[in-house]
Each structure stands twice: as C-alpha cells, then as structure tokens.
Amino acid sequence: MSETFDDGPFSLLQMFWGNIVARPLRCSLSVIAIAIQVVLVLMIVGLTSGVISEWGKRVEGVGADILVQPPNSSIFFAFSSAVMPETLGQQMEALPGIDDVAPTVILTEPKNLVMIYGIDYKRFNALSRGFLYRTGRKFEAPDEVLADDIIAQSKHLKVGDHITLLNHIFTVSGIVAHGKGARFFIALKTAQEIAGVENRVSMFYVRSKGDTEAARAEILKLSPNNRVRSMSEYVTLMSSSNLP
C-alpha cells in the first residue's frame, strides 16, 4: 500500500509531463483556449462593472435624493416606459417634505443606445447646482437639444450643429458638463410627442427638504403602488448581478 501511495503523485506528474512532450500542439492549444476564456470573462466583468458604476454616478449627479418609478420598473432606465401621469408631480410638490420634483421622459436612441432625457428645464435644473455650460445656452425651441461634453466630443458636435435623434433633426443649442443622467436633453413636451405619451412621464426625480426617509414615506402614502427609492438605496443596487 505504501508503495502505491508513494508512486501516485510521481506517476501523475510523469503522465502530465509525458502528455505535454508527446502532444505539445494539443496541450498548447488547450492552455491558450482556457487563457482566452479567463481573459474574456475578466474583461466582460470589468467592463460591465465600469459601465454600471459610471451610470450610477450620472444618476446621482442629477441632484435628487428620491426616485419615483412605476411598479415593477427596472433600475436601468433604458427599459422604462412613460406610463406615470404627469399630474402626480404636482401632487408630490404639495407634500410638506418635498422641495423639488422633476418629471422626466426617458428615451433611447435605437442606433447607438444613447439615452435622451425629456425634461422640464427649470425643474430639472433646480435639483442641483444646475447645468454647467461648456458653451452655448439652454434649449428654447422644440427642435433644440443639449448635449453633454462626452457625447459632443465623441461625435464632434458644436453649438449650431444638426443631429438626428429618434428620427427627428435637432439643433445643438448648448454643450454641458457630463454627469446629469443622460447624454442628450430635450424639452419634456417634445419627448412626449415623440414617444406618443401625452401628459405621461417615465419617472420623477425628487429632492426632499432634508429628511429623505420622511419624504419617501409621504410619497408612498400618496402613491403606494409606485416604486419609491432613495438615491442611496438605488446606488447600492448598481451592480452587475442586477443586470436584467
């Protein structure tokens, strides 16, 4: 028994080395194939984690501390539908713990999956310190659009340029610093017309007067069927394990 036990590891090592010597090409291909799979998995995980983390920071940069979405809605806004009545925003603004409410229609350009926000400029801008303009001004006409500096650089856009989004031609009125959720911003009414959702929105960005949990409870009491998350809760959900 002792001889069999002692010879075991030696025999396995000898067999392993002998297999490499006898079939070097097959062994090399096997090692390369396994290495490629491992590298691809690491790249995909790293890329996914980076994209999700960057998206979470952009949503956080809007300046809201509460997100109000329809029931069973995804944490990834590209999958959101505009089904919430716009009048709900006015009702939330009347609550004692609410400071500002910004209704938002979320659209996605199908060609490159770039996200577009339809916003009420005054309300959306009031959620934080406002848009930081690199150049230009806010949109004033229905066919004008704001672009963030990242998408403007990648597409070589400047103020006055025309760009086709959602099969509509828009004129770039301004270029702003990135980090406000979307890459492009258009008027709320324009987004509603494009999506065919009159007086409907995809979600509400809400800023409380300081007590986030109390404001969240007020919103849930007003509209118990909707999904109401604090921004801190939302950020914790931004992980690759929650991808749909």
Coordinates of C-alpha atoms in Angstrom, one line a residue:
M1 CA 0.0 0.0 0.0
S2 CA 2.8 2.4 0.9
E3 CA 4.5 1.9 -2.5
T4 CA 1.2 2.6 -4.3
F5 CA 0.7 5.8 -2.3
D6 CA 4.3 7.0 -2.9
D7 CA 4.2 6.2 -6.6
G8 CA 0.8 8.0 -7.1
P9 CA 1.9 11.6 -7.2
F10 CA 5.0 10.7 -9.2
S11 CA 3.0 8.8 -11.7
L12 CA 0.5 11.6 -12.2
L13 CA 3.3 14.2 -12.7
Q14 CA 5.1 11.9 -15.1
M15 CA 1.9 11.3 -17.0
F16 CA 1.2 15.0 -17.2
W17 CA 4.7 15.9 -18.4
G18 CA 4.7 13.0 -20.8
N19 CA 1.5 14.2 -22.3
I20 CA 3.0 17.6 -22.9
V21 CA 6.1 16.2 -24.5
A22 CA 4.1 13.7 -26.6
R23 CA 1.4 16.2 -27.7
P24 CA 2.8 19.7 -27.5
L25 CA 0.5 21.3 -30.0
R26 CA -2.7 20.0 -28.5
C27 CA -1.6 20.9 -25.0
S28 CA -0.6 24.4 -26.1
L29 CA -3.9 25.0 -27.8
S30 CA -5.8 23.8 -24.7
V31 CA -3.8 26.2 -22.5
I32 CA -4.4 29.1 -24.9
A33 CA -8.1 28.3 -25.1
I34 CA -8.5 28.3 -21.3
A35 CA -6.5 31.5 -21.0
I36 CA -8.6 33.3 -23.6
Q37 CA -11.8 32.3 -21.8
V38 CA -10.5 33.6 -18.5
V39 CA -9.3 36.9 -20.0
L40 CA -12.7 37.4 -21.8
V41 CA -14.6 36.8 -18.6
L42 CA -12.4 39.3 -16.7
M43 CA -12.8 41.8 -19.5
I44 CA -16.6 41.5 -19.6
V45 CA -16.9 41.7 -15.8
G46 CA -14.6 44.7 -15.6
L47 CA -16.4 46.5 -18.5
T48 CA -19.8 45.8 -17.1
S49 CA -18.9 46.9 -13.6
G50 CA -17.3 50.1 -15.0
V51 CA -20.4 51.0 -17.1
I52 CA -22.8 50.3 -14.2
S53 CA -20.7 52.3 -11.8
E54 CA -20.5 55.2 -14.2
W55 CA -24.2 55.1 -14.8
G56 CA -24.9 55.2 -11.1
K57 CA -22.7 58.3 -10.7
R58 CA -24.5 60.0 -13.5
V59 CA -27.9 59.4 -11.9
E60 CA -26.6 60.5 -8.5
G61 CA -25.3 63.7 -10.2
V62 CA -28.8 64.8 -11.1
G63 CA -29.1 66.1 -7.6
A64 CA -32.3 64.3 -6.5
D65 CA -32.4 62.1 -3.3
I66 CA -35.5 60.2 -4.2
L67 CA -36.6 58.3 -7.4
V68 CA -40.2 57.6 -8.2
Q69 CA -40.9 55.0 -10.9
P70 CA -43.8 52.8 -12.0
P71 CA -44.4 49.5 -10.3
N72 CA -42.0 46.6 -11.4
S73 CA -39.8 49.1 -13.2
S74 CA -36.1 48.4 -13.9
I75 CA -33.2 50.1 -12.2
F76 CA -31.8 50.6 -15.7
F77 CA -33.8 53.5 -17.1
A78 CA -33.4 52.5 -20.7
F79 CA -36.0 49.9 -20.1
S80 CA -38.5 52.4 -18.6
S81 CA -41.9 53.2 -20.2
A82 CA -43.7 56.5 -19.9
V83 CA -46.8 55.4 -18.0
M84 CA -46.9 57.7 -15.0
P85 CA -49.4 60.7 -15.0
E86 CA -47.6 64.0 -15.1
T87 CA -50.1 65.4 -12.6
L88 CA -48.5 63.1 -9.9
G89 CA -45.6 65.5 -9.8
Q90 CA -47.8 68.4 -8.8
Q91 CA -49.3 66.3 -6.0
M92 CA -45.9 65.4 -4.7
E93 CA -44.8 69.0 -4.8
A94 CA -47.6 69.8 -2.4
L95 CA -46.3 67.4 0.2
P96 CA -44.6 69.1 3.2
G97 CA -41.4 67.2 2.9
I98 CA -40.8 67.8 -0.8
D99 CA -38.7 70.6 -2.2
D100 CA -38.5 70.0 -5.9
V101 CA -39.9 67.4 -8.4
A102 CA -38.7 67.0 -11.9
P103 CA -40.8 64.9 -14.3
T104 CA -38.7 63.0 -16.9
V105 CA -39.4 61.1 -20.1
I106 CA -36.6 58.6 -20.9
L107 CA -35.9 57.8 -24.5
T108 CA -33.2 55.7 -26.0
E109 CA -31.7 56.2 -29.5
P110 CA -32.0 52.7 -31.0
K111 CA -29.0 53.1 -33.3
N112 CA -26.4 53.5 -30.6
L113 CA -28.4 53.1 -27.3
V114 CA -27.6 56.6 -26.2
M115 CA -30.1 57.8 -23.5
I116 CA -32.1 61.0 -24.0
Y117 CA -34.0 62.8 -21.3
G118 CA -37.1 64.9 -21.9
I119 CA -37.1 67.4 -19.1
D120 CA -38.8 70.5 -17.8
Y121 CA -35.7 72.5 -17.9
K122 CA -36.5 74.8 -14.9
R123 CA -37.5 71.9 -12.6
F124 CA -34.7 69.6 -13.6
N125 CA -32.1 72.4 -13.4
A126 CA -33.3 73.3 -9.9
L127 CA -32.5 69.8 -8.4
S128 CA -28.8 70.6 -8.1
R129 CA -26.4 73.5 -8.9
G130 CA -27.7 73.3 -12.4
F131 CA -26.1 72.5 -15.7
L132 CA -22.5 73.6 -16.1
Y133 CA -22.2 75.0 -19.6
R134 CA -19.1 74.5 -21.7
T135 CA -20.6 76.6 -24.4
G136 CA -23.9 77.7 -25.7
R137 CA -27.3 78.1 -23.9
K138 CA -30.3 76.1 -22.8
F139 CA -32.8 74.7 -25.4
E140 CA -35.6 77.1 -26.1
A141 CA -37.3 75.7 -29.2
P142 CA -38.9 72.2 -29.5
D143 CA -36.2 71.2 -32.0
E144 CA -33.2 72.2 -29.9
V145 CA -31.1 69.8 -27.8
L146 CA -28.5 70.0 -25.1
A147 CA -25.5 67.6 -25.4
D148 CA -23.1 66.7 -22.7
D149 CA -19.3 67.2 -23.3
I150 CA -18.5 63.5 -23.6
I151 CA -21.0 62.8 -26.4
A152 CA -20.2 66.1 -28.1
Q153 CA -16.5 65.2 -28.2
S154 CA -17.2 61.7 -29.5
K155 CA -19.5 62.9 -32.2
H156 CA -17.5 66.1 -32.9
L157 CA -20.6 68.3 -32.1
K158 CA -20.5 72.0 -31.6
V159 CA -23.2 74.6 -30.9
G160 CA -25.4 75.1 -34.0
D161 CA -24.7 71.7 -35.4
H162 CA -27.7 69.5 -36.5
I163 CA -28.1 65.9 -35.2
T164 CA -30.7 63.3 -35.9
L165 CA -32.1 61.7 -32.8
L166 CA -35.1 59.4 -32.8
N167 CA -35.7 60.2 -36.5
H168 CA -36.0 63.9 -35.7
I169 CA -33.5 66.6 -36.6
F170 CA -32.3 68.7 -33.6
T171 CA -30.1 71.7 -33.4
V172 CA -27.5 71.7 -30.6
S173 CA -28.1 74.8 -28.5
G174 CA -25.6 74.1 -25.8
I175 CA -22.9 71.7 -24.5
V176 CA -22.9 70.9 -20.8
A177 CA -20.7 69.0 -18.4
H178 CA -21.5 65.3 -18.2
G179 CA -22.9 63.7 -15.1
K180 CA -26.6 64.6 -15.2
G181 CA -28.1 61.2 -16.1
A182 CA -28.4 61.3 -19.9
R183 CA -26.2 62.3 -22.8
F184 CA -28.9 64.5 -24.5
F185 CA -31.6 66.7 -23.1
I186 CA -34.7 67.9 -25.0
A187 CA -37.9 69.6 -23.9
L188 CA -40.4 67.5 -22.0
K189 CA -43.3 68.2 -24.4
T190 CA -41.1 67.3 -27.4
A191 CA -40.2 63.9 -25.8
Q192 CA -43.8 63.2 -25.0
E193 CA -44.8 63.9 -28.6
I194 CA -42.0 61.7 -30.0
A195 CA -43.0 58.9 -27.7
G196 CA -46.7 59.4 -28.1
V197 CA -47.3 59.7 -24.4
E198 CA -49.2 63.0 -23.8
N199 CA -49.1 64.1 -20.2
R200 CA -47.2 60.9 -19.2
V201 CA -43.7 60.6 -17.9
S202 CA -41.2 57.7 -17.2
M203 CA -40.2 58.8 -13.7
F204 CA -39.8 61.6 -11.3
Y205 CA -36.6 62.9 -9.8
V206 CA -37.5 64.3 -6.3
R207 CA -35.5 66.4 -3.9
S208 CA -36.6 66.4 -0.2
K209 CA -36.2 69.2 2.2
G210 CA -33.7 67.3 4.2
D211 CA -35.4 64.2 5.7
T212 CA -35.2 61.7 2.8
E213 CA -36.9 58.9 4.6
A214 CA -39.8 61.1 5.8
A215 CA -40.3 62.4 2.3
R216 CA -40.2 58.9 0.9
A217 CA -42.9 57.8 3.4
E218 CA -45.1 60.8 2.3
I219 CA -44.8 59.8 -1.4
L220 CA -45.6 56.1 -0.6
K221 CA -48.7 57.2 1.3
L222 CA -49.7 59.4 -1.6
S223 CA -49.0 56.8 -4.3
P224 CA -48.5 53.3 -2.7
N225 CA -48.4 51.4 -5.9
N226 CA -45.3 53.1 -7.4
R227 CA -41.7 52.2 -6.7
V228 CA -40.1 54.9 -4.5
R229 CA -36.4 54.5 -3.8
S230 CA -33.9 56.8 -2.0
M231 CA -30.8 57.6 -4.0
S232 CA -28.6 55.8 -1.5
E233 CA -30.7 52.6 -2.0
Y234 CA -30.6 53.0 -5.8
V235 CA -26.8 53.3 -5.8
T236 CA -26.4 50.1 -3.8
L237 CA -28.4 48.3 -6.5
M238 CA -26.0 49.3 -9.2
S239 CA -24.1 46.0 -9.6
S240 CA -23.6 43.5 -12.4
S241 CA -25.6 40.9 -10.5
N242 CA -28.8 43.1 -11.0
L243 CA -28.4 43.2 -14.8
P244 CA -31.7 42.2 -16.5

